Coordinates of C-alpha atoms in Angstrom, one line a residue:
P113 CA 36.4 63.0 -27.1
M114 CA 36.2 59.3 -27.9
G115 CA 35.3 58.4 -24.3
S116 CA 32.3 60.6 -24.2
E117 CA 31.0 59.2 -27.5
R118 CA 31.3 55.7 -26.2
T119 CA 29.3 56.7 -23.1
E120 CA 26.6 58.3 -25.2
I121 CA 26.4 55.2 -27.4
R122 CA 26.1 53.0 -24.4
K123 CA 23.3 55.2 -22.9
R124 CA 21.3 55.0 -26.2
Q125 CA 21.7 51.2 -26.3
M126 CA 20.4 50.9 -22.7
A127 CA 17.5 53.1 -23.5
T128 CA 16.4 51.1 -26.5
T129 CA 17.1 47.6 -25.0
P130 CA 15.7 47.5 -21.5
E131 CA 15.4 43.7 -21.4
T132 CA 18.7 42.8 -19.6
P133 CA 18.9 39.2 -18.4
A134 CA 17.8 40.2 -15.0
A135 CA 14.9 42.2 -16.4
Q136 CA 13.9 39.3 -18.7
A137 CA 13.9 36.9 -15.8
Q138 CA 11.7 39.3 -13.8
L139 CA 9.3 39.8 -16.7
S140 CA 9.2 36.0 -17.2
T141 CA 8.4 35.4 -13.6
G142 CA 5.7 38.1 -13.6
N143 CA 4.0 36.7 -16.7
R144 CA 3.6 33.3 -15.1
G145 CA 1.8 34.8 -12.1
S146 CA 0.6 32.8 -9.2
N147 CA 0.4 29.5 -11.1
A148 CA 4.1 29.7 -12.1
C149 CA 5.0 26.5 -10.1
C150 CA 2.6 24.4 -12.2
F151 CA 4.8 25.1 -15.2
C152 CA 8.1 24.7 -13.5
W153 CA 10.3 22.8 -16.0
C154 CA 13.0 22.0 -13.6
C155 CA 10.7 20.2 -11.1
C156 CA 12.8 21.6 -8.3
C157 CA 12.0 20.5 -4.8
S158 CA 11.1 24.1 -3.8
C159 CA 8.3 24.2 -6.4
S160 CA 5.1 24.9 -4.4
C161 CA 2.9 22.7 -6.7
L162 CA 5.0 19.7 -5.8
T163 CA 4.6 20.5 -2.1
V164 CA 0.9 20.7 -2.5
R165 CA 0.8 17.5 -4.6
N166 CA 2.8 15.6 -2.0
Q167 CA 0.5 16.8 0.8
E168 CA -2.5 15.7 -1.2
E169 CA -1.0 12.2 -1.9
E170 CA -0.1 11.8 1.8
R171 CA -3.7 12.7 2.7
A172 CA -5.0 10.3 0.2
R173 CA -2.9 7.5 1.6
R174 CA -4.1 8.2 5.1
T175 CA -7.7 8.3 3.8
S176 CA -7.3 5.0 2.0
H177 CA -6.1 3.3 5.2
E178 CA -9.0 4.8 7.1
L179 CA -11.5 3.6 4.5
Q180 CA -9.9 0.2 4.5
A181 CA -10.6 -0.2 8.2
E182 CA -14.2 0.8 7.8
G183 CA -16.7 -1.9 7.1
I184 CA -14.2 -4.7 7.7
P185 CA -14.8 -7.1 10.6
N186 CA -12.1 -6.6 13.2
C187 CA -11.6 -10.4 13.6
E188 CA -12.9 -13.8 12.8
E189 CA -15.1 -15.5 15.3
S190 CA -13.0 -17.8 17.4
P191 CA -12.5 -18.8 21.1
A192 CA -9.7 -17.2 23.0
P193 CA -6.3 -18.8 22.2
T194 CA -4.7 -21.1 24.8
L195 CA -1.1 -20.8 26.0
E196 CA -0.3 -23.9 24.1
E197 CA -1.7 -22.5 20.9
V198 CA 0.2 -19.2 21.3
N199 CA 3.4 -21.0 21.9
A200 CA 2.8 -23.1 18.8
W201 CA 2.6 -20.0 16.7
A202 CA 6.3 -19.5 17.3
Q203 CA 7.1 -22.9 15.9
S204 CA 5.9 -22.2 12.3
F205 CA 3.9 -19.8 10.3
D206 CA 1.7 -22.6 9.1
K207 CA 0.6 -23.2 12.7
L208 CA -0.1 -19.5 13.2
M209 CA -2.3 -19.4 10.1
L210 CA -4.1 -22.6 10.9
T211 CA -6.3 -21.2 13.6
P212 CA -8.7 -18.2 13.6
A213 CA -7.2 -16.9 16.8
G214 CA -3.7 -17.0 15.2
R215 CA -5.0 -15.2 12.1
N216 CA -6.7 -12.6 14.2
A217 CA -3.6 -11.8 16.2
F218 CA -1.5 -11.7 13.1
R219 CA -4.0 -9.5 11.3
E220 CA -4.0 -7.1 14.2
F221 CA -0.2 -6.8 13.8
L222 CA -0.5 -6.3 10.0
R223 CA -2.9 -3.5 10.6
T224 CA -0.2 -1.6 12.5
E225 CA 2.0 -2.0 9.5
F226 CA -0.7 -0.9 7.0
S227 CA -0.5 -4.3 5.3
E228 CA -3.7 -5.9 6.5
E229 CA -4.8 -6.3 2.8
N230 CA -2.5 -9.3 2.5
M231 CA -4.4 -11.2 5.1
L232 CA -7.8 -10.1 3.8
F233 CA -6.8 -11.2 0.3
W234 CA -5.6 -14.6 1.5
M235 CA -8.9 -15.1 3.5
A236 CA -11.0 -14.1 0.5
C237 CA -9.2 -16.7 -1.7
E238 CA -9.8 -19.3 1.0
E239 CA -13.5 -18.4 1.0
L240 CA -13.6 -18.6 -2.9
K241 CA -12.2 -22.1 -2.8
Q242 CA -15.3 -23.2 -0.7
E243 CA -17.7 -22.1 -3.4
S244 CA -19.3 -24.5 -6.0
N245 CA -21.9 -22.3 -7.6
K246 CA -20.6 -20.9 -10.9
S247 CA -22.4 -17.5 -10.7
V248 CA -21.2 -17.0 -7.1
I249 CA -17.7 -17.9 -8.0
E250 CA -17.7 -15.4 -10.9
E251 CA -19.1 -12.6 -8.6
K252 CA -16.6 -13.3 -5.8
A253 CA -13.7 -13.5 -8.2
R254 CA -14.7 -10.2 -9.7
L255 CA -14.9 -8.6 -6.2
I256 CA -11.5 -10.0 -5.3
Y257 CA -10.0 -8.7 -8.4
E258 CA -11.5 -5.2 -7.9
D259 CA -10.5 -5.1 -4.2
Y260 CA -7.0 -6.6 -4.2
I261 CA -5.6 -6.9 -7.8
S262 CA -6.7 -3.7 -9.5
I263 CA -4.1 -1.0 -9.5
L264 CA -6.9 1.5 -8.8
S265 CA -7.7 -0.1 -5.4
P266 CA -6.3 1.3 -2.2
K267 CA -6.1 -2.4 -1.0
E268 CA -4.0 -3.6 -3.9
V269 CA -1.6 -6.4 -2.9
S270 CA 2.0 -6.6 -4.2
L271 CA 2.2 -9.2 -7.0
D272 CA 4.8 -9.7 -9.8
S273 CA 4.0 -9.3 -13.4
R274 CA 4.0 -13.0 -14.1
V275 CA 1.3 -13.7 -11.5
R276 CA -0.8 -10.7 -12.7
E277 CA -0.7 -12.1 -16.3
V278 CA -1.9 -15.5 -14.9
I279 CA -4.8 -13.8 -13.1
N280 CA -5.8 -11.8 -16.2
R281 CA -6.0 -15.0 -18.2
N282 CA -7.9 -16.9 -15.5
M283 CA -10.4 -14.1 -15.2
L284 CA -11.7 -14.9 -18.7
E285 CA -13.3 -17.9 -17.0
P286 CA -13.1 -17.6 -13.2
S287 CA -12.9 -20.6 -11.0
Q288 CA -12.2 -21.4 -7.3
H289 CA -8.5 -21.5 -8.2
T290 CA -8.2 -18.3 -10.2
F291 CA -6.0 -16.7 -7.6
D292 CA -4.0 -19.7 -6.4
D293 CA -0.6 -18.4 -7.6
A294 CA -1.3 -14.9 -6.2
Q295 CA -2.5 -16.4 -2.9
L296 CA 0.7 -18.4 -2.6
Q297 CA 2.9 -15.4 -3.4
I298 CA 1.1 -13.3 -0.7
Y299 CA 1.3 -16.2 1.8
T300 CA 5.1 -16.4 1.2
L301 CA 5.5 -12.7 1.5
M302 CA 3.7 -12.7 4.9
H303 CA 5.8 -15.6 6.0
R304 CA 9.1 -14.2 5.1
D305 CA 8.5 -10.5 5.7
S306 CA 5.8 -9.9 8.3
Y307 CA 5.9 -13.1 10.4
P308 CA 9.4 -12.6 12.0
R309 CA 8.4 -9.1 13.0
F310 CA 5.2 -10.3 14.5
M311 CA 7.0 -12.8 16.7
N312 CA 9.1 -9.9 18.1
S313 CA 6.1 -7.5 18.4
A314 CA 4.5 -6.3 21.5
I315 CA 1.2 -7.8 20.3
Y316 CA 2.5 -11.3 20.4
K317 CA 4.7 -10.9 23.5
D318 CA 1.9 -9.2 25.5
L319 CA -0.5 -12.0 24.6
L320 CA 2.0 -14.7 25.5
Q321 CA 2.8 -13.0 28.9
S322 CA -0.9 -12.5 29.7
L323 CA -1.7 -16.2 29.1
S324 CA 1.5 -17.3 31.0
E325 CA 0.4 -15.3 34.0
K326 CA -3.1 -16.7 33.9
S327 CA -1.6 -20.2 33.7
I328 CA 0.5 -19.6 36.8
E329 CA -2.4 -18.2 38.7
A330 CA -4.5 -21.2 37.8

């Protein structure tokens, strides 16, 4: 009968062609073995290599911040701020940045936001401006570039492409003003972005309250 012939033909086809789509997928998966995720073409979120990579990147970020805190002085040397000084910080960002005590308090806040490198860069630029010896200027400029401008540094500050081009040109012959444009951009960034949050932070409010209480007691 025709039906039995068709059944027989189908059986022979299945015997000679075992690689059904499901079987092919299984074989393909088996061939890739334990490293299959490293060749995942779809880059799906369930791919284990991406999970491992994300964990490693997060660990690297934490490590960079830990390393950043090591070997860096916690603060500039300065007398304790007065109540009048702390009140003045609320009047303008310039007044905050004018005193070591203000910079120390602001830097402490930036550290909680993992953006302390902005203050460190600004301070390094101020220090560079005080130098007059050519060889010292060149060495300090190189260190500033490596620490805060290089994309390989964990302390890299955020600068636009125009300012980076200016720095690269200036580095051909470094001077006290090699980073002036970059310093201004970072100063503006701290002023507009971080300063308002600092004024509403527990660090500032607690300091203000502590000095106010001492003033009342006196």
